[in-house]
Short mmCIF file of C-alpha atoms in Angstrom, two decimals:
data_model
loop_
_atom_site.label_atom_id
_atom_site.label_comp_id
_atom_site.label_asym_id
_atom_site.label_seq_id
_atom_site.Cartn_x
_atom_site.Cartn_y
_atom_site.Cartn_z
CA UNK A 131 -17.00 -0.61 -13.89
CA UNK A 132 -14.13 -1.18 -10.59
CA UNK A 133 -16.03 -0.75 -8.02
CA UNK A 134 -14.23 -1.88 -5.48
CA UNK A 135 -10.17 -2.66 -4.94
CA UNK A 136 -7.95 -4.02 -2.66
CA UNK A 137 -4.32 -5.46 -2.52
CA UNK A 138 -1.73 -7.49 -0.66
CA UNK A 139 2.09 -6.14 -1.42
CA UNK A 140 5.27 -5.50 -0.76
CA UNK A 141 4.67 -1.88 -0.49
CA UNK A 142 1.37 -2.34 1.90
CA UNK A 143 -1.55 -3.83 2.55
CA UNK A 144 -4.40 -1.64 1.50
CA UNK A 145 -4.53 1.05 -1.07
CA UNK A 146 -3.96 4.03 1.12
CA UNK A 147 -0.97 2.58 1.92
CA UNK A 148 0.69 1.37 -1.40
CA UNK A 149 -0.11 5.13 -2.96
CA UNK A 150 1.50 7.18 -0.06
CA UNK A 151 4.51 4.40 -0.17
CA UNK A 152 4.88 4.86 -4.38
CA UNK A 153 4.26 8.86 -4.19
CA UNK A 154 6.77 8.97 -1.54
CA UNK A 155 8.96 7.01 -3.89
CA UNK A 156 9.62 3.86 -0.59
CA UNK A 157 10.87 0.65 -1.98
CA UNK A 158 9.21 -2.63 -1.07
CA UNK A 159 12.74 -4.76 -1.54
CA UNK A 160 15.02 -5.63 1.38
CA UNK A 161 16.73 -8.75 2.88
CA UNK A 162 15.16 -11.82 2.61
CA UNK A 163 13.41 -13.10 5.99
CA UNK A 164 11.05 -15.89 4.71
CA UNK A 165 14.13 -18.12 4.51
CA UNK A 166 17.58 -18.36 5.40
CA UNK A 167 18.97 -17.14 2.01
CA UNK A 168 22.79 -16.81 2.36
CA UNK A 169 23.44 -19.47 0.04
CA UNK A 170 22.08 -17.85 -2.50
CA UNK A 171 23.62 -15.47 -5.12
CA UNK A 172 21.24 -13.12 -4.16
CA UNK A 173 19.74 -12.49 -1.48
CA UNK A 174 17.01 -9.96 -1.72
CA UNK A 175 13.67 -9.85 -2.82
CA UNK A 176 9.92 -7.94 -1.83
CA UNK A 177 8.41 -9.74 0.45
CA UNK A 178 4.83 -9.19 1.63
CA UNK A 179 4.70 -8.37 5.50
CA UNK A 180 2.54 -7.70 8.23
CA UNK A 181 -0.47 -9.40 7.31
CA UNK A 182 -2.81 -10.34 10.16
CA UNK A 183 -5.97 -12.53 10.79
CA UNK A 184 -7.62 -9.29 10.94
CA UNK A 185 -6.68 -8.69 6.98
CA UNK A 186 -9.05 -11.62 6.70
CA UNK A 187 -12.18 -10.10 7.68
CA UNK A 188 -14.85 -11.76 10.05
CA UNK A 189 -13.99 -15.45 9.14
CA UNK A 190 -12.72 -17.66 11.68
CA UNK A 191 -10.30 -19.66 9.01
CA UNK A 192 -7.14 -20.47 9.93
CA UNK A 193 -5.57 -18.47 7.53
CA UNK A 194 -1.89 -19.51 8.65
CA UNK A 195 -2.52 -23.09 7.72
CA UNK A 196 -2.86 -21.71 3.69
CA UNK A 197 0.06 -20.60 1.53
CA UNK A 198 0.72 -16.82 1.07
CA UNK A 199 -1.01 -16.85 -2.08
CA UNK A 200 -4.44 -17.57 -0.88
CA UNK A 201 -3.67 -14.88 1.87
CA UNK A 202 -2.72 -12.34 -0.48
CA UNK A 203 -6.31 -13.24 -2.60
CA UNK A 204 -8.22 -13.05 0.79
CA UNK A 205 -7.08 -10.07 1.97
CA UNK A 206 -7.64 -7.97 -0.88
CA UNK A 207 -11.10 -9.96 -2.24
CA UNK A 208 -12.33 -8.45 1.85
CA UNK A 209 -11.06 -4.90 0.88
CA UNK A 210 -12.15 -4.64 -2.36
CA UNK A 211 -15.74 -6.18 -1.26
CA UNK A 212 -15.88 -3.30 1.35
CA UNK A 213 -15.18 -0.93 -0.88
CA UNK A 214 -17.60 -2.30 -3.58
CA UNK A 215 -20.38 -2.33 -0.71
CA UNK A 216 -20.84 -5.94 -0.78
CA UNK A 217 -22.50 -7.61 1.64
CA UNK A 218 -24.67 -11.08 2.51
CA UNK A 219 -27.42 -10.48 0.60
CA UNK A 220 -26.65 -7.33 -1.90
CA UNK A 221 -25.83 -9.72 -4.76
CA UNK A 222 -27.65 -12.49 -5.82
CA UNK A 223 -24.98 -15.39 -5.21
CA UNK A 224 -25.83 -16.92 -8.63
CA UNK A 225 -24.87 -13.88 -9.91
CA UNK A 226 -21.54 -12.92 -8.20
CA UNK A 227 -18.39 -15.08 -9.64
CA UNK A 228 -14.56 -15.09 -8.92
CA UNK A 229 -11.84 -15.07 -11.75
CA UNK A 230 -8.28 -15.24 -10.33
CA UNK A 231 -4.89 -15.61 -11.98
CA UNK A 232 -2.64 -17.65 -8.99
CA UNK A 233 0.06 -19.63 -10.02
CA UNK A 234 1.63 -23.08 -8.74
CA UNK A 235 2.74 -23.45 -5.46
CA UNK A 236 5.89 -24.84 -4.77
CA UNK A 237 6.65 -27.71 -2.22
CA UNK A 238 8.74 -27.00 0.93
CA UNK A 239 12.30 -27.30 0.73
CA UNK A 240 12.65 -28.79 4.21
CA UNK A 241 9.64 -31.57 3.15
CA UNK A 242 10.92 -32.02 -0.09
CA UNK A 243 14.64 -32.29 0.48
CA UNK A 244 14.58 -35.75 2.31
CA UNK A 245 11.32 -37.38 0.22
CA UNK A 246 13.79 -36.57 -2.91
CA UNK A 247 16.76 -38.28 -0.98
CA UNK A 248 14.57 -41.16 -0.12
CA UNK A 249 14.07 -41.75 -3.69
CA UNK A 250 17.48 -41.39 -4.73
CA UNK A 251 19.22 -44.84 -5.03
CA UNK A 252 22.79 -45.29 -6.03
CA UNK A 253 23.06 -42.62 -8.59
CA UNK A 254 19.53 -42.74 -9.75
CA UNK A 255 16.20 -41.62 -9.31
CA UNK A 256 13.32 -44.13 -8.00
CA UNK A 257 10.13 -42.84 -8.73
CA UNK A 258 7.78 -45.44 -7.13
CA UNK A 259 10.33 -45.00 -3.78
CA UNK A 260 9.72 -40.94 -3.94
CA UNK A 261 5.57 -41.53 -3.95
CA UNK A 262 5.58 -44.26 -1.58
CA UNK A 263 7.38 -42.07 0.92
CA UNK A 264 5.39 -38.91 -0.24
CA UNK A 265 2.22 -40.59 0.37
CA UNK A 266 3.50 -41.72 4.38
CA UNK A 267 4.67 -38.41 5.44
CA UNK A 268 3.11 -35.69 3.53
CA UNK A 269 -0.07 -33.90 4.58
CA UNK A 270 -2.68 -34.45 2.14
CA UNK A 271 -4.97 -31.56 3.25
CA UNK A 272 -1.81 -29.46 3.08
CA UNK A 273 -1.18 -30.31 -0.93
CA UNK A 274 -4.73 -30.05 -1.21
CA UNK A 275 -4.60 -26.32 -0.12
CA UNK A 276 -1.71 -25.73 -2.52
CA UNK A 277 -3.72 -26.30 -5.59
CA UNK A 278 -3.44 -23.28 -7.65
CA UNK A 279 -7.36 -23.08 -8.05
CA UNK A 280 -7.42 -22.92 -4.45
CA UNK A 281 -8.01 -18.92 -3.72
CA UNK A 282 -11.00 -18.89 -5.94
CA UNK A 283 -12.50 -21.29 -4.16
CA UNK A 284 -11.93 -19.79 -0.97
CA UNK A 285 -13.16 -16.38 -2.13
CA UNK A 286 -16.37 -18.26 -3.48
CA UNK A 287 -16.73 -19.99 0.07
CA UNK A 288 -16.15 -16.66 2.06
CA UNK A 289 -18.60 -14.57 -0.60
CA UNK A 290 -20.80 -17.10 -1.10
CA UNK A 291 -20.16 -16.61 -4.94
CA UNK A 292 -22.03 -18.75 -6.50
CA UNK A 293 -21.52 -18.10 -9.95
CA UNK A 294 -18.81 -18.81 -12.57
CA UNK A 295 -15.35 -20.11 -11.11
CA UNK A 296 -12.22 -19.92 -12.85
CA UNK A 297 -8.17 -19.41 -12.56
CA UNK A 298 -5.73 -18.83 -15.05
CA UNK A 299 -1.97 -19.47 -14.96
CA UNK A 300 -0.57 -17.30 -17.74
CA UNK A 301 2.97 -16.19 -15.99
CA UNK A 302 2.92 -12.64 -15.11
CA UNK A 303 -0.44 -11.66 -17.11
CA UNK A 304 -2.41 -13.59 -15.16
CA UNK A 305 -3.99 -10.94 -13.48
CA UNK A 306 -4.44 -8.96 -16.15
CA UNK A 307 -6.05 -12.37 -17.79
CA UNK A 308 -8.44 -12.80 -15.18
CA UNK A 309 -9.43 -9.07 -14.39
CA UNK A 310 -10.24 -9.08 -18.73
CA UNK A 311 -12.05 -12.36 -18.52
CA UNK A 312 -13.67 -11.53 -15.50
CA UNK A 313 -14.99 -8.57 -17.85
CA UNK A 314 -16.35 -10.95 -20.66
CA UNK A 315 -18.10 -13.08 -18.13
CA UNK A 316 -20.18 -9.89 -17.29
CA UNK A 317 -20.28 -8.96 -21.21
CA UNK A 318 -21.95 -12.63 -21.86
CA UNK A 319 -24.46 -11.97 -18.85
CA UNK A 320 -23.04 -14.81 -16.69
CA UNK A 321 -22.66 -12.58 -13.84
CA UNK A 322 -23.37 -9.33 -12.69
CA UNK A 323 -20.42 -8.76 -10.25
CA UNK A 324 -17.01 -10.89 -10.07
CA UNK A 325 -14.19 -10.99 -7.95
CA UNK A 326 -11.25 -10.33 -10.21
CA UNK A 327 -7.70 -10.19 -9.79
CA UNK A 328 -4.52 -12.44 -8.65
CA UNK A 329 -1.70 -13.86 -6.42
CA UNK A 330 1.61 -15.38 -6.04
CA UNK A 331 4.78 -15.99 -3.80
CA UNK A 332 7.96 -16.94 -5.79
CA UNK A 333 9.84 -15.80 -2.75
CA UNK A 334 10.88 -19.71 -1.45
CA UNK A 335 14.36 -21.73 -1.98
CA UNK A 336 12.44 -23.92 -5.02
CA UNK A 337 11.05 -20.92 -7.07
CA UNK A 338 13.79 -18.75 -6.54
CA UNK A 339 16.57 -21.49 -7.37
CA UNK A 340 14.80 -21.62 -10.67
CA UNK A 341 14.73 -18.24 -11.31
CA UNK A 342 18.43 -17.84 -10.45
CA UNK A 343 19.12 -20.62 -13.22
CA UNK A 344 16.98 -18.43 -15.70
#
């Protein structure tokens, strides 16, 4: 059984929220503000908003220094635990897993932009150049974070879930994959409760340039 949910989206942040927002038939899409978009052929998306630390339940993380993704996972994993009843000691933390579908994160235009220049040489691309420079000026613990595995891990850190670990990338079934495997995991008596569900931002220059070619 669900006994617990929670969400991050464009039409709210908790489930009260999203219902009143899709009964009262609101839209979640307006102008782009998490970059300057006019370049683009278009120029609207749904964006997530108004996320605090508070979302992020008693931890004293720095949640800002992780992408949106992660965010989005952490704010509804705290939800959906409260609703579930789930608290230090109700589960046994061998027995309570995570199984997320998050996807790839994609590297910041305005960090990206110049390392890519840097490796560009008359005409043609130098690959040892690019990682030399990549290496020098990028943040390691900030590529570390953007590891699309990341959110389970952070959910098993905040939960103390000790059990089974996993993340799927399967486009947009991936939360549907995980919430099913999360399912089987309980079916083969690997767990008794897991944190199921998934994540992503597409709304950046690099995954939205992409999509615009599609």
């Amino acid at each position: 059984v669900i006994t617990g949910a929670g969400c991050a989206t464009p039409l709210g942040i908790d489930l009260a929220q999203v219902w009143g927002n899709l009964t009262a038939g609101m839209s979640g899409i307006g102008p782009i503000s998490l970059f300057d978009a006019r370049a683009f052929p278009v120029r609207i998306a749904a964006e997530v908003k108004d996320l605090d630390q508070a979302d992020f339940g008693s931890s004293s993380i720095d949640w800002s220094k992780h992408p949106r993704q992660t965010r989005f996972a952490v704010t509804s994993a705290v939800q959906a635990a409260r609703a579930a009843g789930i608290v230090p000691g109700s589960v046994d933390p061998i027995r309570l897993g995570v199984y997320l579908g998050c996807g790839e994160i994609f590297w910041d235009i305005s960090e990206f932009g110049p390392l890519m220049d840097e490796g560009l040489r008359d005409g043609r691309f130098d690959p040892a150049r690019f990682f030399r420079e990549a290496l020098c000026r990028s943040d390691g613990r900030v590529h570390e974070n953007n590891e699309p595995n990341i959110p389970s891990y952070c959910l098993a850190g905040l939960f103390d879930a000790q059990g089974p670990n996993l993340n799927c990338i399967a486009a947009c079934a991936s939360s549907t994959q995980a919430i099913g495997g999360a399912a089987e995991v309980i079916r083969r008596d690997e767990a008794d409760v897991m944190l199921a569900g998934g994540a992503h931002s597409m709304v950046n220059p690099v995954a939205m340039s992409g999509l615009h070619l599609l």
